[in-house]
C-alpha positions as a Python dict, from the first residue, in 0.01 Angstrom:
ca = {
    (1, 'M'): (0, 0, 0),
    (2, 'L'): (-312, 89, -195),
    (3, 'E'): (-581, -179, -210),
    (4, 'V'): (-890, -140, -426),
    (5, 'S'): (-1170, -387, -492),
    (6, 'A'): (-1506, -250, -599),
    (7, 'H'): (-1811, -264, -821),
    (8, 'I'): (-1900, 81, -953),
    (9, 'A'): (-2219, 166, -1141),
    (10, 'R'): (-2291, 509, -1288),
    (11, 'G'): (-2592, 522, -1517),
    (12, 'D'): (-2530, 272, -1798),
    (13, 'F'): (-2161, 240, -1703),
    (14, 'S'): (-2052, -50, -1482),
    (15, 'L'): (-1700, -135, -1370),
    (16, 'E'): (-1540, -413, -1166),
    (17, 'V'): (-1196, -315, -1041),
    (18, 'A'): (-947, -499, -819),
    (19, 'F'): (-580, -423, -765),
    (20, 'S'): (-322, -357, -499),
    (21, 'S'): (5, -169, -528),
    (22, 'D'): (290, -67, -304),
    (23, 'A'): (479, 104, -589),
    (24, 'R'): (586, 471, -585),
    (25, 'I'): (381, 517, -902),
    (26, 'T'): (73, 318, -997),
    (27, 'C'): (-55, 386, -1350),
    (28, 'L'): (-401, 314, -1476),
    (29, 'F'): (-427, 296, -1851),
    (30, 'G'): (-696, 214, -2098),
    (31, 'R'): (-899, 363, -2377),
    (32, 'S'): (-1117, 667, -2329),
    (33, 'G'): (-1422, 578, -2123),
    (34, 'A'): (-1262, 269, -1967),
    (35, 'G'): (-1305, 405, -1613),
    (36, 'K'): (-963, 546, -1517),
    (37, 'T'): (-1106, 870, -1379),
    (38, 'T'): (-1386, 677, -1210),
    (39, 'V'): (-1128, 464, -1022),
    (40, 'A'): (-938, 780, -922),
    (41, 'E'): (-1262, 935, -793),
    (42, 'L'): (-1337, 613, -601),
    (43, 'V'): (-1000, 617, -426),
    (44, 'A'): (-1033, 989, -349),
    (45, 'G'): (-1378, 936, -200),
    (46, 'L'): (-1558, 1149, -458),
    (47, 'I'): (-1787, 863, -562),
    (48, 'R'): (-1927, 568, -373),
    (49, 'P'): (-1924, 219, -525),
    (50, 'V'): (-2216, -21, -513),
    (51, 'R'): (-1994, -247, -306),
    (52, 'G'): (-1627, -287, -232),
    (53, 'R'): (-1329, -194, -25),
    (54, 'V'): (-1057, 72, -50),
    (55, 'A'): (-761, 83, 190),
    (56, 'L'): (-447, 295, 201),
    (57, 'D'): (-148, 196, 414),
    (58, 'G'): (-366, -34, 621),
    (59, 'Q'): (-638, 226, 688),
    (60, 'V'): (-975, 124, 549),
    (61, 'L'): (-1123, 419, 362),
    (62, 'F'): (-1431, 241, 234),
    (63, 'D'): (-1578, -99, 313),
    (64, 'S'): (-1938, -167, 216),
    (65, 'D'): (-1952, -489, 421),
    (66, 'H'): (-1855, -310, 744),
    (67, 'G'): (-2023, 25, 686),
    (68, 'V'): (-1696, 222, 666),
    (69, 'S'): (-1689, 533, 447),
    (70, 'V'): (-1424, 791, 532),
    (71, 'P'): (-1523, 1125, 374),
    (72, 'A'): (-1298, 1264, 100),
    (73, 'W'): (-1177, 1557, 312),
    (74, 'R'): (-1048, 1319, 582),
    (75, 'R'): (-859, 1081, 350),
    (76, 'R'): (-554, 1307, 305),
    (77, 'I'): (-541, 1237, -67),
    (78, 'G'): (-431, 1511, -304),
    (79, 'Y'): (-619, 1512, -632),
    (80, 'V'): (-506, 1696, -946),
    (81, 'F'): (-798, 1687, -1188),
    (82, 'Q'): (-764, 1669, -1568),
    (83, 'D'): (-858, 2036, -1580),
    (84, 'A'): (-655, 2217, -1315),
    (85, 'R'): (-958, 2380, -1150),
    (86, 'L'): (-771, 2681, -1018),
    (87, 'F'): (-977, 2959, -861),
    (88, 'P'): (-972, 3244, -1117),
    (89, 'H'): (-1032, 3517, -856),
    (90, 'M'): (-726, 3412, -651),
    (91, 'T'): (-356, 3464, -712),
    (92, 'V'): (-124, 3171, -765),
    (93, 'R'): (-15, 3213, -400),
    (94, 'D'): (-374, 3191, -275),
    (95, 'N'): (-450, 2894, -501),
    (96, 'L'): (-143, 2712, -365),
    (97, 'L'): (-241, 2780, -3),
    (98, 'Y'): (-610, 2701, -41),
    (99, 'G'): (-604, 2330, 48),
    (100, 'A'): (-346, 2366, 326),
    (101, 'R'): (-552, 2640, 492),
    (102, 'R'): (-870, 2432, 466),
    (103, 'A'): (-684, 2143, 626),
    (104, 'G'): (-587, 2369, 917),
    (105, 'D'): (-215, 2384, 836),
    (106, 'R'): (-99, 2716, 979),
    (107, 'H'): (254, 2687, 838),
    (108, 'P'): (240, 2531, 493),
    (109, 'E'): (575, 2500, 315),
    (110, 'L'): (485, 2745, 40),
    (111, 'D'): (840, 2861, -35),
    (112, 'E'): (966, 2504, -69),
    (113, 'A'): (675, 2397, -291),
    (114, 'A'): (707, 2708, -509),
    (115, 'A'): (1081, 2648, -550),
    (116, 'R'): (1035, 2276, -622),
    (117, 'L'): (781, 2352, -894),
    (118, 'G'): (949, 2664, -1035),
    (119, 'L'): (664, 2895, -932),
    (120, 'E'): (849, 3160, -728),
    (121, 'A'): (813, 3432, -994),
    (122, 'L'): (444, 3351, -1052),
    (123, 'L'): (302, 3383, -700),
    (124, 'E'): (122, 3715, -757),
    (125, 'R'): (-16, 3626, -1103),
    (126, 'S'): (-375, 3532, -1170),
    (127, 'P'): (-443, 3186, -1315),
    (128, 'G'): (-558, 3343, -1642),
    (129, 'A'): (-204, 3470, -1702),
    (130, 'L'): (-44, 3124, -1679),
    (131, 'S'): (60, 2880, -1949),
    (132, 'G'): (-80, 2527, -1950),
    (133, 'G'): (234, 2386, -1788),
    (134, 'E'): (238, 2656, -1520),
    (135, 'T'): (-128, 2590, -1445),
    (136, 'R'): (-59, 2218, -1401),
    (137, 'R'): (233, 2291, -1169),
    (138, 'V'): (14, 2520, -955),
    (139, 'A'): (-252, 2249, -931),
    (140, 'I'): (13, 1993, -830),
    (141, 'G'): (159, 2237, -575),
    (142, 'R'): (-184, 2301, -424),
    (143, 'A'): (-236, 1926, -381),
    (144, 'L'): (113, 1874, -236),
    (145, 'L'): (70, 2152, 21),
    (146, 'T'): (-209, 1951, 183),
    (147, 'R'): (64, 1697, 276),
    (148, 'P'): (-120, 1405, 117),
    (149, 'R'): (-53, 1039, 187),
    (150, 'L'): (-133, 970, -179),
    (151, 'L'): (-136, 1199, -481),
    (152, 'I'): (-378, 1130, -766),
    (153, 'L'): (-280, 1282, -1101),
    (154, 'D'): (-563, 1242, -1350),
    (155, 'E'): (-399, 1271, -1693),
    (156, 'P'): (-148, 1537, -1587),
    (157, 'L'): (-28, 1592, -1944),
    (158, 'A'): (-371, 1605, -2111),
    (159, 'G'): (-427, 1912, -2323),
    (160, 'L'): (-63, 2020, -2320),
    (161, 'D'): (136, 2064, -2638),
    (162, 'G'): (481, 1909, -2678),
    (163, 'A'): (667, 2211, -2538),
    (164, 'R'): (442, 2232, -2230),
    (165, 'R'): (473, 1857, -2174),
    (166, 'G'): (850, 1904, -2184),
    (167, 'D'): (815, 2178, -1921),
    (168, 'I'): (619, 1964, -1677),
    (169, 'L'): (787, 1623, -1718),
    (170, 'P'): (1095, 1716, -1508),
    (171, 'W'): (867, 1828, -1224),
    (172, 'L'): (672, 1503, -1240),
    (173, 'D'): (997, 1304, -1244),
    (174, 'Q'): (1119, 1482, -930),
    (175, 'L'): (780, 1440, -765),
    (176, 'A'): (788, 1066, -835),
    (177, 'R'): (1119, 1041, -651),
    (178, 'D'): (1062, 1284, -362),
    (179, 'G'): (687, 1312, -310),
    (180, 'P'): (409, 1087, -187),
    (181, 'P'): (305, 775, -381),
    (182, 'I'): (122, 862, -702),
    (183, 'L'): (-182, 708, -867),
}
């Protein structure tokens, strides 16, 4: 169960948000600039609201009234940004393993993740040699290898043409059935 209730202010932008969801997939939708990414960043712990509360599966991640603020790196939330943010100096393999290694996982399930996302043949490539759909799948794989309790996908199809969207939709469908809950 994801529970969010907060007041967020960033410059001239102000947002009141309140929702709870125990669904496998929770979608935020609205026009550009409505605050979808801001809410994702709030849940991930990348921004701090003026006031509010965020809880995941009964664990309070942020509560302004009680002085609770779990840092982003301790929330176990995988975040796939709108732009994949792969490290250009690393291979696909190293990009996939980056988060798991930082989390102290000595035996990440790289082979399983690569197979699930169709990345086996790409492991030694550099990110610059990948298509848009391949790049998205690597970013999703990197987030999944951290073994998150929640996966945040910020516009996972943004910037992809119709063919690339068709490439990635089956992976997202499988992820929705077999992976962690998705925001």
